[in-house]
PDB file of C-alpha atoms and ligand atoms in Angstrom:
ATOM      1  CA  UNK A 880       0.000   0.000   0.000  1.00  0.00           C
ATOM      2  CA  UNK A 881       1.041   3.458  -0.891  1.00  0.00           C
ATOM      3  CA  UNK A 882       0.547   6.827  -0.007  1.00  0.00           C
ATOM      4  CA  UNK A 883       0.091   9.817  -1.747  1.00  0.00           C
ATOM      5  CA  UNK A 884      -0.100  13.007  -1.124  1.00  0.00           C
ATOM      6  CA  UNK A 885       1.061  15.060  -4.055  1.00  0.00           C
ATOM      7  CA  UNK A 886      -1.274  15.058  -7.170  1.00  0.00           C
ATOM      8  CA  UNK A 887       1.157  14.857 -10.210  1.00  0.00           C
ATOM      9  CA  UNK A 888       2.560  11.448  -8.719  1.00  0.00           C
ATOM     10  CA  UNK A 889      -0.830  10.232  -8.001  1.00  0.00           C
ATOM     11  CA  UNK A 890      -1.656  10.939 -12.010  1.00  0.00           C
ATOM     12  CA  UNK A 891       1.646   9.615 -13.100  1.00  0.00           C
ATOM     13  CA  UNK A 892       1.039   6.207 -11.101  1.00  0.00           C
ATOM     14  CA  UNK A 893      -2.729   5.359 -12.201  1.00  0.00           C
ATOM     15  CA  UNK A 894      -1.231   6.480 -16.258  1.00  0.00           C
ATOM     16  CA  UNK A 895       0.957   3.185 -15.637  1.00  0.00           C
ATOM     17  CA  UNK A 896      -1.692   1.141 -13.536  1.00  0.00           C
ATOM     18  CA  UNK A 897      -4.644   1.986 -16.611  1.00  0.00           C
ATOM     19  CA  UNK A 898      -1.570   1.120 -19.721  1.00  0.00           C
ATOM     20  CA  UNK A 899      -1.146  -2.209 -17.818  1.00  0.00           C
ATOM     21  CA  UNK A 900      -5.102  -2.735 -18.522  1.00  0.00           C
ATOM     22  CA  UNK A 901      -5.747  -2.871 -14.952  1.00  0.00           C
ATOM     23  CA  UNK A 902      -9.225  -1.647 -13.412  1.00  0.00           C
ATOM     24  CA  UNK A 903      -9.338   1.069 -10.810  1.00  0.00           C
ATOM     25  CA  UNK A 904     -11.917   1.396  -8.093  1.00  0.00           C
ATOM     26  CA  UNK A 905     -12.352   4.196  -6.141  1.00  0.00           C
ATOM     27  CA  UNK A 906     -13.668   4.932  -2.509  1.00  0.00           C
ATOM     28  CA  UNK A 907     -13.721   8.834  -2.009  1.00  0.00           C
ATOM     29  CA  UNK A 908     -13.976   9.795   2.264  1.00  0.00           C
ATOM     30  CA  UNK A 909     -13.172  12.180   4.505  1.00  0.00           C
ATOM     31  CA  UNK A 910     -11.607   9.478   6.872  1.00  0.00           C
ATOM     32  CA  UNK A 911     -11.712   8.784  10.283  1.00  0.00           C
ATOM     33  CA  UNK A 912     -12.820   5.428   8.643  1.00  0.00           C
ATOM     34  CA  UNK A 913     -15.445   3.164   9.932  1.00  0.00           C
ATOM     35  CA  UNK A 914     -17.457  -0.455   8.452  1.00  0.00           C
ATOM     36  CA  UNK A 915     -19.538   1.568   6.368  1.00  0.00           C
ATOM     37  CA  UNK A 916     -16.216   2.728   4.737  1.00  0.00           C
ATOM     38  CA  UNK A 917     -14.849  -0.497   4.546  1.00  0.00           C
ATOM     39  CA  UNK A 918     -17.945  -2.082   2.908  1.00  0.00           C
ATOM     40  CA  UNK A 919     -16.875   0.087   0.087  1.00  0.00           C
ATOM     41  CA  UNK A 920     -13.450  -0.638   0.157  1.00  0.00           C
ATOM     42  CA  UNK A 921     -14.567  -4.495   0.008  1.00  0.00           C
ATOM     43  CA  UNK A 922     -16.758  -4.234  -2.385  1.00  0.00           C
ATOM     44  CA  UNK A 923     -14.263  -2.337  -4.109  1.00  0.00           C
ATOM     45  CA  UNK A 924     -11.234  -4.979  -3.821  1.00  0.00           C
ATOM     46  CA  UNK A 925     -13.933  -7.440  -5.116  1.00  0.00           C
ATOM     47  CA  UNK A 926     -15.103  -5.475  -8.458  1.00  0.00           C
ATOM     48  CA  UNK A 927     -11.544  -3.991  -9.568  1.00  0.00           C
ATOM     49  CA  UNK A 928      -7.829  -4.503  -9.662  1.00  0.00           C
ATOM     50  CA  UNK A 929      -6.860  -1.215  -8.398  1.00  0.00           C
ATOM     51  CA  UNK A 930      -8.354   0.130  -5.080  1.00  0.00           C
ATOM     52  CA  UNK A 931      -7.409   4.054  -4.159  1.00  0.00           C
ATOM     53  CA  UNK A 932      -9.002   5.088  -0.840  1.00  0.00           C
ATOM     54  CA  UNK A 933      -9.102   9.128  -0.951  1.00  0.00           C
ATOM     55  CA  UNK A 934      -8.839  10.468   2.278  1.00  0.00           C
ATOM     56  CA  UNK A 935      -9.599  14.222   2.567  1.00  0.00           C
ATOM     57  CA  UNK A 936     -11.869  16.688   4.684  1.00  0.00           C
ATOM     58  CA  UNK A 937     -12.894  18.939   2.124  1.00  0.00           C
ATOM     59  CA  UNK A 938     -12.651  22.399   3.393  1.00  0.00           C
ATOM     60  CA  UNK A 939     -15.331  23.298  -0.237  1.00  0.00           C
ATOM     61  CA  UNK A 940     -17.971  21.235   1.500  1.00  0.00           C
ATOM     62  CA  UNK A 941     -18.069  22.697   5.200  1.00  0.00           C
ATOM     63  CA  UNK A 942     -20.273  25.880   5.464  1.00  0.00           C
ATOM     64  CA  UNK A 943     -18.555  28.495   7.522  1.00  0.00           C
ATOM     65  CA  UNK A 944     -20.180  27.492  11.143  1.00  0.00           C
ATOM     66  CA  UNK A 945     -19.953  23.824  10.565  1.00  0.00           C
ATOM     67  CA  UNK A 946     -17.498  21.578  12.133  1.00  0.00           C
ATOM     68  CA  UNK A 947     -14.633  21.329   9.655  1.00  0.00           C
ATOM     69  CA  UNK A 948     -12.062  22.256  12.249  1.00  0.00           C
ATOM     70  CA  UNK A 949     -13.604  19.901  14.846  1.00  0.00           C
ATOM     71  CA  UNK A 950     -14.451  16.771  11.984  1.00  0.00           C
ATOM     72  CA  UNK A 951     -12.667  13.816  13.681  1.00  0.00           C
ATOM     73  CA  UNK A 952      -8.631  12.754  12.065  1.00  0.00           C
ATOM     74  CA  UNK A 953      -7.047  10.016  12.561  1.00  0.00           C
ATOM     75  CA  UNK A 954      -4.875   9.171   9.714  1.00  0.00           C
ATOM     76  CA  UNK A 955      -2.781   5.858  11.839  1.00  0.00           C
ATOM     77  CA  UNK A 956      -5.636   4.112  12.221  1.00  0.00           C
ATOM     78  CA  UNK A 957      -7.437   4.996   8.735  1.00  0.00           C
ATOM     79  CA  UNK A 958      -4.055   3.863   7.060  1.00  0.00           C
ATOM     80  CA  UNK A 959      -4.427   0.503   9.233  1.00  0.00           C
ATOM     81  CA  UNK A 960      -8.039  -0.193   8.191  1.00  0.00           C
ATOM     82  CA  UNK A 961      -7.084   0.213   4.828  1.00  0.00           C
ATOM     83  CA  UNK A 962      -3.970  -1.944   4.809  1.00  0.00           C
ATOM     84  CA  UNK A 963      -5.705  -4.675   6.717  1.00  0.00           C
ATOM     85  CA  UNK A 964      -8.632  -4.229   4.033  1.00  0.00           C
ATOM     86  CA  UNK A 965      -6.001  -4.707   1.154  1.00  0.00           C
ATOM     87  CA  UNK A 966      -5.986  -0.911  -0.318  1.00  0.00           C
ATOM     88  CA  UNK A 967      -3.459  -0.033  -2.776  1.00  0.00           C
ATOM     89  CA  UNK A 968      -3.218   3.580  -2.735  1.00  0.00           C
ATOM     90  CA  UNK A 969      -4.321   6.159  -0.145  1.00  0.00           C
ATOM     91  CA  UNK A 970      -4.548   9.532  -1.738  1.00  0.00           C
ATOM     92  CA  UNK A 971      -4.514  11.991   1.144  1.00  0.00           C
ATOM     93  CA  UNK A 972      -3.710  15.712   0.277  1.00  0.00           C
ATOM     94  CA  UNK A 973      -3.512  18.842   2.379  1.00  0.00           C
ATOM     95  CA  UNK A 974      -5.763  21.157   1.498  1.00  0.00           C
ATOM     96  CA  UNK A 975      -3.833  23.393  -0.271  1.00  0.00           C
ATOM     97  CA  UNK A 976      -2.382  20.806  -3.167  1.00  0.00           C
ATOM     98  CA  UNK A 977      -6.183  20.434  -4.065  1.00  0.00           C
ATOM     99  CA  UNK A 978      -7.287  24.015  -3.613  1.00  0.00           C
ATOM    100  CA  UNK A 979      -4.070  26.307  -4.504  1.00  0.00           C
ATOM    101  CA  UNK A 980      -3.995  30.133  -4.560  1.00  0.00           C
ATOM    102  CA  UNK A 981      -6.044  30.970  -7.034  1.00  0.00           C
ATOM    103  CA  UNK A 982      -7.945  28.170  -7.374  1.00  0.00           C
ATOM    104  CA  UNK A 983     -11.515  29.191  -9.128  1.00  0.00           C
ATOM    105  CA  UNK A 984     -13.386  26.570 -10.347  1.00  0.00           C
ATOM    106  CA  UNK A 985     -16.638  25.159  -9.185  1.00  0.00           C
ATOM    107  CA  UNK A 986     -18.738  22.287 -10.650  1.00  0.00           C
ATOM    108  CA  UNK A 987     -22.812  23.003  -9.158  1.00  0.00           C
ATOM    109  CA  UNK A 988     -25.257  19.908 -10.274  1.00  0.00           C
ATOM    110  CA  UNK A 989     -28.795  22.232 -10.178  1.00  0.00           C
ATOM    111  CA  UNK A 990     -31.911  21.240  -9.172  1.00  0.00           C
ATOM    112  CA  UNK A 991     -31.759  18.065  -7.020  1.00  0.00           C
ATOM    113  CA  UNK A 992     -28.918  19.879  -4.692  1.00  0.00           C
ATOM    114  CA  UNK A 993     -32.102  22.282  -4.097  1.00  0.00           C
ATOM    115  CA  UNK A 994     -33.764  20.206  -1.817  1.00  0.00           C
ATOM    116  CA  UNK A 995     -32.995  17.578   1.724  1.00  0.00           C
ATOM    117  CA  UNK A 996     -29.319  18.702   2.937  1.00  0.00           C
ATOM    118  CA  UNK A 997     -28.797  20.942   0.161  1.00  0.00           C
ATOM    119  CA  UNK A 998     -31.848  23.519   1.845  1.00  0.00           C
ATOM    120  CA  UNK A 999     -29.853  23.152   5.318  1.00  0.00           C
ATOM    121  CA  UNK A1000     -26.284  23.203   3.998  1.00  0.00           C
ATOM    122  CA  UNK A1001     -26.024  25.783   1.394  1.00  0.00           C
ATOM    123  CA  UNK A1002     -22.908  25.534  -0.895  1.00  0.00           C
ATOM    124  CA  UNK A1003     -22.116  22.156   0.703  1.00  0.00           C
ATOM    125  CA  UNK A1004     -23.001  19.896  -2.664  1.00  0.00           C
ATOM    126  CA  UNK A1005     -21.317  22.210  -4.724  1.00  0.00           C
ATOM    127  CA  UNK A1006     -18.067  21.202  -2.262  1.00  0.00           C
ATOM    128  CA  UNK A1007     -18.764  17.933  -2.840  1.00  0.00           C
ATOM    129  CA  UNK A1008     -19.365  17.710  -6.630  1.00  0.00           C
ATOM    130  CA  UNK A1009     -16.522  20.129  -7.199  1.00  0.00           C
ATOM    131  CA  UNK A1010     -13.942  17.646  -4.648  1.00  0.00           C
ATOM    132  CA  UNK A1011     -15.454  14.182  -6.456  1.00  0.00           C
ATOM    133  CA  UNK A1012     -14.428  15.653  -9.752  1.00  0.00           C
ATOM    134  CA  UNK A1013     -11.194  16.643  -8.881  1.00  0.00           C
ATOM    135  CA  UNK A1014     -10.802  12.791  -7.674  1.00  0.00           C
ATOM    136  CA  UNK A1015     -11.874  11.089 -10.505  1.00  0.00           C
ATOM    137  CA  UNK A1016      -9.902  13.517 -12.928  1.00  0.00           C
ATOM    138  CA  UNK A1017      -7.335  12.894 -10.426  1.00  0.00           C
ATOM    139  CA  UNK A1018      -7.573   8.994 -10.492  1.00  0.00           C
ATOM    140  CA  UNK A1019      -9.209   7.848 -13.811  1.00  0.00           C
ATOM    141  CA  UNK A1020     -11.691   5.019 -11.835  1.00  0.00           C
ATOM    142  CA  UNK A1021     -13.577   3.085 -13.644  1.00  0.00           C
ATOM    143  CA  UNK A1022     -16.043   2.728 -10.610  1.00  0.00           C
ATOM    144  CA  UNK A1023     -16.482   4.693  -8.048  1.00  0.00           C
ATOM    145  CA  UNK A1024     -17.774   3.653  -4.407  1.00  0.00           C
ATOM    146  CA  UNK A1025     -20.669   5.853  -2.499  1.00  0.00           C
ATOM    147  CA  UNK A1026     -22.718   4.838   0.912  1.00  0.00           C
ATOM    148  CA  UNK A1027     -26.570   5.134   0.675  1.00  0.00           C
ATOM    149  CA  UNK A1028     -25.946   6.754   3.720  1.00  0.00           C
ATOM    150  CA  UNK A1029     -25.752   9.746   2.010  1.00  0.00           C
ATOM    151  CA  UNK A1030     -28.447   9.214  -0.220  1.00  0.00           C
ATOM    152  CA  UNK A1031     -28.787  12.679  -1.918  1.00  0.00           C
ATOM    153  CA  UNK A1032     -24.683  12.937  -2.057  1.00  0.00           C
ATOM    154  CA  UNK A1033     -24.836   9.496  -4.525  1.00  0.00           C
ATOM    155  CA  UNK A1034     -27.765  10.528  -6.644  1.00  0.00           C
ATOM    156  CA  UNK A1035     -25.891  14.209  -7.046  1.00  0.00           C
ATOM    157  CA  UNK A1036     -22.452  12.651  -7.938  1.00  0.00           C
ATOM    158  CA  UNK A1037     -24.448  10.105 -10.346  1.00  0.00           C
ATOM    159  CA  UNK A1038     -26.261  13.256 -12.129  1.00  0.00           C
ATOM    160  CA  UNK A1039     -22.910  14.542 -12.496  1.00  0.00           C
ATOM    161  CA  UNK A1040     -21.016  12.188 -13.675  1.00  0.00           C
ATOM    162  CA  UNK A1041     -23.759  11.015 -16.467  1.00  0.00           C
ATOM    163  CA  UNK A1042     -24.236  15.254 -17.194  1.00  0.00           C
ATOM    164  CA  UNK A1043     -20.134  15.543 -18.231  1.00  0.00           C
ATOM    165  CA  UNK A1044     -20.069  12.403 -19.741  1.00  0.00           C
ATOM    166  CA  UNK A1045     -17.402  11.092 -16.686  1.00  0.00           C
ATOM    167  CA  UNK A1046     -17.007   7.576 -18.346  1.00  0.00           C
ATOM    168  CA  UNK A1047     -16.793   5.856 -14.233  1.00  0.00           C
ATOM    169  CA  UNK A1048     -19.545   4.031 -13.523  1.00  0.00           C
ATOM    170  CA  UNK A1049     -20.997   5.088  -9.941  1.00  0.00           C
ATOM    171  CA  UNK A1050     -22.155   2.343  -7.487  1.00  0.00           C
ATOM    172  CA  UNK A1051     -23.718   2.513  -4.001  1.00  0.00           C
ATOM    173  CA  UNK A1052     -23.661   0.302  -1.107  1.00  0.00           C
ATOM    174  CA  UNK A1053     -26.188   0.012   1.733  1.00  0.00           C
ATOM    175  CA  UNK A1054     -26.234   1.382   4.967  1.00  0.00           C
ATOM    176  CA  UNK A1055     -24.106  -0.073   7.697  1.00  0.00           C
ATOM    177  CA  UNK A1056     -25.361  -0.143  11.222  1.00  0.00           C
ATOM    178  CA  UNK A1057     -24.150   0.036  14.614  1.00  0.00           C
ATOM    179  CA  UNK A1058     -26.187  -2.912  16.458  1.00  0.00           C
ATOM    180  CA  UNK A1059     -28.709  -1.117  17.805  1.00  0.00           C
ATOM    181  CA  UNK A1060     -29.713   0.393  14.489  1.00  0.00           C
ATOM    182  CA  UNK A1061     -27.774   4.023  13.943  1.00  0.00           C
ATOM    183  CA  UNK A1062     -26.321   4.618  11.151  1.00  0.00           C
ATOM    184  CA  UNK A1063     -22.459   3.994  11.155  1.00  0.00           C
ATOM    185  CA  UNK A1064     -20.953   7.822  10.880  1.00  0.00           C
ATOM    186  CA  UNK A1065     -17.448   9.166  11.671  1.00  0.00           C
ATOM    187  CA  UNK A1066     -19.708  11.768  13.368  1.00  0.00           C
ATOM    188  CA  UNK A1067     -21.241   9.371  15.863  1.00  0.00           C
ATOM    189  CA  UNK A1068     -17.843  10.206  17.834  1.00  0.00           C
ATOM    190  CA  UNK A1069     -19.497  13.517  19.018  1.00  0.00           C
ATOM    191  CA  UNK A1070     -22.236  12.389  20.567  1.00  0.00           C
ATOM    192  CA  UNK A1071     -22.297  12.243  24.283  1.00  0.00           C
ATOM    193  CA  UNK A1072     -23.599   8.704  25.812  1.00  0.00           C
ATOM    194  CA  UNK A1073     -27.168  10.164  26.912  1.00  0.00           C
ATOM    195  CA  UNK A1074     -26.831  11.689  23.093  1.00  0.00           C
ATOM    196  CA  UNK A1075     -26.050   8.545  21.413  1.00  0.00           C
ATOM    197  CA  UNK A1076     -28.549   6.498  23.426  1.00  0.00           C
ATOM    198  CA  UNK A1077     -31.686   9.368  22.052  1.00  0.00           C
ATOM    199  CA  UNK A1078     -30.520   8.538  18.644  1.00  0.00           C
ATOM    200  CA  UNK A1079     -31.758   5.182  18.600  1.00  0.00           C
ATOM    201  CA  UNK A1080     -34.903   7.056  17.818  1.00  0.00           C
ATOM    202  CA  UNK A1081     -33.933   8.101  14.135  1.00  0.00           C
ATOM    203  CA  UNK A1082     -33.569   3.924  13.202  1.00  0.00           C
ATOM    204  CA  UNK A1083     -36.702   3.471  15.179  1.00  0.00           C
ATOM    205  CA  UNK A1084     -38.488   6.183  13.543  1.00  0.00           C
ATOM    206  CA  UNK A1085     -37.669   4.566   9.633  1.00  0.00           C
ATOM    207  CA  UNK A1086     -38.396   1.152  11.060  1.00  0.00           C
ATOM    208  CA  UNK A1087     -42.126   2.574  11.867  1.00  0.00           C
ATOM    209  CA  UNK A1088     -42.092   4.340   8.454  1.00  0.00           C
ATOM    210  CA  UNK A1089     -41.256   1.123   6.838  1.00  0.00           C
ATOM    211  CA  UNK A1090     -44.027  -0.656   8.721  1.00  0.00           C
ATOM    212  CA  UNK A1091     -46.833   1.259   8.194  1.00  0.00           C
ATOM    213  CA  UNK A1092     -46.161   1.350   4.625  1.00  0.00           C
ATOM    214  CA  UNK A1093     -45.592  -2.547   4.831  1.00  0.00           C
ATOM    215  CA  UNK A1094     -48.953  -2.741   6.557  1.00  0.00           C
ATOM    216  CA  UNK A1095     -50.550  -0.360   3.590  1.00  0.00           C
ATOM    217  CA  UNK A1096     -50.082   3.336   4.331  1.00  0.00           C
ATOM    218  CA  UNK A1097     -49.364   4.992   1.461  1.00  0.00           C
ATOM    219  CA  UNK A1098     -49.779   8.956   2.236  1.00  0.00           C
ATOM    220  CA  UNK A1099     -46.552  10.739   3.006  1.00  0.00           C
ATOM    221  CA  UNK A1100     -47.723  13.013   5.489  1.00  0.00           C
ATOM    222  CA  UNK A1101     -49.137  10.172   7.742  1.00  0.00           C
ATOM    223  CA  UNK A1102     -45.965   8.663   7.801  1.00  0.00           C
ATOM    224  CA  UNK A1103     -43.875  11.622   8.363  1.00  0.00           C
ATOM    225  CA  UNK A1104     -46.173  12.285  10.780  1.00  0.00           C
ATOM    226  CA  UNK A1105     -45.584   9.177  12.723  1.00  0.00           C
ATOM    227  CA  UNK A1106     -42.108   9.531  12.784  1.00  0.00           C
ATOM    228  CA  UNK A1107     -42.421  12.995  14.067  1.00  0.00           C
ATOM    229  CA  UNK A1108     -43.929  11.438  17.189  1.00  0.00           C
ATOM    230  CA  UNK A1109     -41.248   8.973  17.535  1.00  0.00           C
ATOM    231  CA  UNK A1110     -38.131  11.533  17.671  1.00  0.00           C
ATOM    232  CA  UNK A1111     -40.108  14.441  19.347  1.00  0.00           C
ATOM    233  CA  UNK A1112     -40.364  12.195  22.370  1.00  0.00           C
ATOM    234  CA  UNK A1113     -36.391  12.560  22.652  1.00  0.00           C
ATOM    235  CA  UNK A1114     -35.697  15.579  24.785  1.00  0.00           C
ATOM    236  CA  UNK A1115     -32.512  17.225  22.823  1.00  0.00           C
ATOM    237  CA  UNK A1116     -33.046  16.196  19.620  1.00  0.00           C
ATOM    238  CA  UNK A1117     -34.022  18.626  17.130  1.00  0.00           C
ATOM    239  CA  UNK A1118     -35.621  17.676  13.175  1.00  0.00           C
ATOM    240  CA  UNK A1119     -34.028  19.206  10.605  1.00  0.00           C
ATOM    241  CA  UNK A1120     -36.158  17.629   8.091  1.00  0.00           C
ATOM    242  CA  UNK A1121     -38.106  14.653   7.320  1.00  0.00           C
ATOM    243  CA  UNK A1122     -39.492  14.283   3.984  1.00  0.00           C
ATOM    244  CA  UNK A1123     -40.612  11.718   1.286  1.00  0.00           C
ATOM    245  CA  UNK A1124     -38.966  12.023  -2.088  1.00  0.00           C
ATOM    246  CA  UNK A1125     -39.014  10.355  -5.180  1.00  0.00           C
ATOM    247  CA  UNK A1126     -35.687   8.630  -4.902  1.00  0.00           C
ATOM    248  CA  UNK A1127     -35.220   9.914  -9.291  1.00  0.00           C
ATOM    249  CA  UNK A1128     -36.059  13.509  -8.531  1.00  0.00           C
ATOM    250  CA  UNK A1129     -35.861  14.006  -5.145  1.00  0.00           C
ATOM    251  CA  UNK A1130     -38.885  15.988  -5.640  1.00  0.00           C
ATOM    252  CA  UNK A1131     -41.294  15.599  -2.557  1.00  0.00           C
ATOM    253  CA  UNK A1132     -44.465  12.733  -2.900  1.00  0.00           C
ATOM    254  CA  UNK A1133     -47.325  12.477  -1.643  1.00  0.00           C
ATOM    255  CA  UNK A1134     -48.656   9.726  -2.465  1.00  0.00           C
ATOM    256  CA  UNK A1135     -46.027   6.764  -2.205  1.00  0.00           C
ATOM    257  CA  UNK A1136     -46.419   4.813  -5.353  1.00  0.00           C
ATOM    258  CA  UNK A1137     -43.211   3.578  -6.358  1.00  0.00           C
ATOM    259  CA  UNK A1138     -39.785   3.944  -5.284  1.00  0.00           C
ATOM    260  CA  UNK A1139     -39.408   6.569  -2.704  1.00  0.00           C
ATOM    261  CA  UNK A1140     -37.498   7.509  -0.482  1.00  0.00           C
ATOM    262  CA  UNK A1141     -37.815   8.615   3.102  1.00  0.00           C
ATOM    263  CA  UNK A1142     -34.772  10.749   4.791  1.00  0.00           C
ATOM    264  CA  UNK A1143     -34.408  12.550   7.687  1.00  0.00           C
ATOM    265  CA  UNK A1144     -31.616  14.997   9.158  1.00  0.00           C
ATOM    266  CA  UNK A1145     -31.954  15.299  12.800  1.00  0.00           C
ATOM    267  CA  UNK A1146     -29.951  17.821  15.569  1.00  0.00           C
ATOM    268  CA  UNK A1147     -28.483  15.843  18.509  1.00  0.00           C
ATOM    269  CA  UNK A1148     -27.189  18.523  20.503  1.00  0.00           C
ATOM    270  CA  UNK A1149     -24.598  19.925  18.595  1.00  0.00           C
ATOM    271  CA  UNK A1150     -24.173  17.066  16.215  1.00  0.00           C
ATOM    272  CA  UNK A1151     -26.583  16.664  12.936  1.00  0.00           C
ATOM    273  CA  UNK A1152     -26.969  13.623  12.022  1.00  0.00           C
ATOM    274  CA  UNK A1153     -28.334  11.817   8.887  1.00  0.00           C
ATOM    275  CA  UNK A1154     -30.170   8.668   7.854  1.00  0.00           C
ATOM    276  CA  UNK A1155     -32.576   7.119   5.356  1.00  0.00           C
ATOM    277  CA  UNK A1156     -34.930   4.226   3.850  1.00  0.00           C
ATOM    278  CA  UNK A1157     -36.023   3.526   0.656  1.00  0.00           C
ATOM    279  CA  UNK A1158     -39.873   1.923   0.608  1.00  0.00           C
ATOM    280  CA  UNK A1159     -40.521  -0.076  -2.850  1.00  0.00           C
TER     281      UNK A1159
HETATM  282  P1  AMP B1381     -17.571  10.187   4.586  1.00  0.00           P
HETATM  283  O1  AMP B1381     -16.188   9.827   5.006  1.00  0.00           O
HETATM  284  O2  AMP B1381     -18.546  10.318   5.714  1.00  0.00           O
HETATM  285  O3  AMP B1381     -17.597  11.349   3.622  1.00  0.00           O
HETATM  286  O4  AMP B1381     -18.111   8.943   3.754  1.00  0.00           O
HETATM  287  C1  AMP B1381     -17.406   8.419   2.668  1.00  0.00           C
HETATM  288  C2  AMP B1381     -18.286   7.441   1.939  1.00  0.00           C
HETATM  289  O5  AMP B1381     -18.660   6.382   2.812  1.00  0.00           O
HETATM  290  C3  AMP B1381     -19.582   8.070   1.425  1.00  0.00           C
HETATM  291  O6  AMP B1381     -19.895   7.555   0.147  1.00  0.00           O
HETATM  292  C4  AMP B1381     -20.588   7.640   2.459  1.00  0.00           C
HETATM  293  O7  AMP B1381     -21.903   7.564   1.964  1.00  0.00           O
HETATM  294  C5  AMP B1381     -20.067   6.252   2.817  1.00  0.00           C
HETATM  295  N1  AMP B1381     -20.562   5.888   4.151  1.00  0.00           N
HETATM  296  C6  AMP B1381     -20.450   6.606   5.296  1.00  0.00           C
HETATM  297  N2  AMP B1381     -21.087   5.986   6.309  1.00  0.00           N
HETATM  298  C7  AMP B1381     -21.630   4.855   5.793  1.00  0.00           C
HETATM  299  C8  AMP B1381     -22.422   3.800   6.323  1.00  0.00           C
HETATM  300  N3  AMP B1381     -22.809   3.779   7.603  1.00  0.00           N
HETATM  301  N4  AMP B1381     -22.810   2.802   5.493  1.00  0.00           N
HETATM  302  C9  AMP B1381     -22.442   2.824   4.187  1.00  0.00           C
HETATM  303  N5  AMP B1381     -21.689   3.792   3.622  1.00  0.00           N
HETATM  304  C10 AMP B1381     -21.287   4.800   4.404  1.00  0.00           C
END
């Protein structure tokens, strides 16, 4: 396993891995590296010849009160995962080789970055589809690795890499889980233990979504409704949102009919945190 950290050795070394006809995967991340990462980086190893782990906390996608002085490092134990996991290359840059003096140019997928984290984070999928180009420019993949977790970040990067014609081939993996049902997240390490015990509620409040569609409801607004319930009994946790989208569009449904998607962005103190399920 090797690491990079300067860009024009990175390109040189994937122009001789792609002339030796090998295939390269890639697994973009802002570290502090968890299962749901190394799902990817599995699934990864399995697909292509070639596995490059980026890991970089992209200033571009951090809105200026967020946390992206406080966003958890720890670049030992990320490099350990990711031996032990059978990476080849770890591309991890400072923040400066990717955005130099200067540096002016933005990539903004419209529409679908409108709505869900896009309305509470403004700028913060124009960071991210302006860092994921840079990486595939950067590494040539011929597939690229996203968590569902993020379900609006996958269907964004997808848009953009079918809009400018990309040529990598996107793919996303489920949702890992702690035990009890949260969503694996190197942002869980905030969360104090009365915190992380409330946010059992977020799981429990899809699981209810997904059975009362199971069991026939089919209006949006009942559902949301019920999970409402669910988290508002949780003294210090805050909804962000919680709405049902067409998992194409992202546009919001009413009626459930085919494959939508419910997702939900929740305050935990001082920590937001994310989740989702699809109902088909
Ligand atoms: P991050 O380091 O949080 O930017 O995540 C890097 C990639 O890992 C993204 O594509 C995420 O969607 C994915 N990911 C993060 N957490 C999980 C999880 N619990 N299950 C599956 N994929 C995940």
């Amino acid at each position: 396993m090797k690491v990079y950290k300067n860009i024009s050795s990175l390109i040189k070394k994937v122009r001789e891995v792609k002339k030796q006809g090998y295939k390269i995967g890639l697994v973009p991340t802002m570290g502090f590296l968890h299962e749901g990462h190394a799902s990817l980086i599995r699934k990864a190893g399995k697909d292509t010849d070639c596995v490059i782990v980026s890991i970089f906390v992209n200033p571009a996608q951090f809105g200026p009160k967020e946390d992206f002085k406080k966003y958890p490092r720890n670049f030992k134990k990320d490099s350990a995962l990711c031996k032990k996991e059978g990476v080849d290359i770890i591309f991890a840059p400072e923040a400066k080789e990717m955005y130099p003096g200067g540096y002016a140019t933005y990539v903004n997928v419209e529409k679908i970055t409108d709505t869900l984290c896009g309305a509470s984070r403004p700028g913060h999928f124009r960071g991210v589809s302006t860092v994921v180009a840079k990486l595939f420019n950067i590494t040539m993949p011929d597939i690229a690795y996203f968590g569902q977790k993020d379900a609006q970040q996958a269907i964004v990067i997808k848009r953009m890499a079918g809009d400018l014609n990309m040529g990598v081939k996107i793919k996303v993996m489920p949702i890992v889980r702690e035990k009890d049902g949260l969503a694996m997240s190197s942002r869980n390490v905030y969360l104090s233990r009365i915190e992380r015990s409330r946010s059992q509620s977020i799981y429990r409040s899809l699981k209810s979504a997904k059975e009362l569609f199971n069991n026939g409801e089919r209006a949006a607004g009942k559902i949301i409704n019920k999970m409402k319930q669910i988290i508002d009994k949780q003294p210090g946790i805050r909804i962000d949102y919680i709405n049902a989208v067409d998992a194409s569009d992202l546009k919001n449904v009413k009626k459930i009919s085919n494959k939508a998607l419910i997702s939900i962005a929740v305050w935990v103190g001082k920590t937001r945190l994310i989740d989702n399920i699809m109902l088909n």
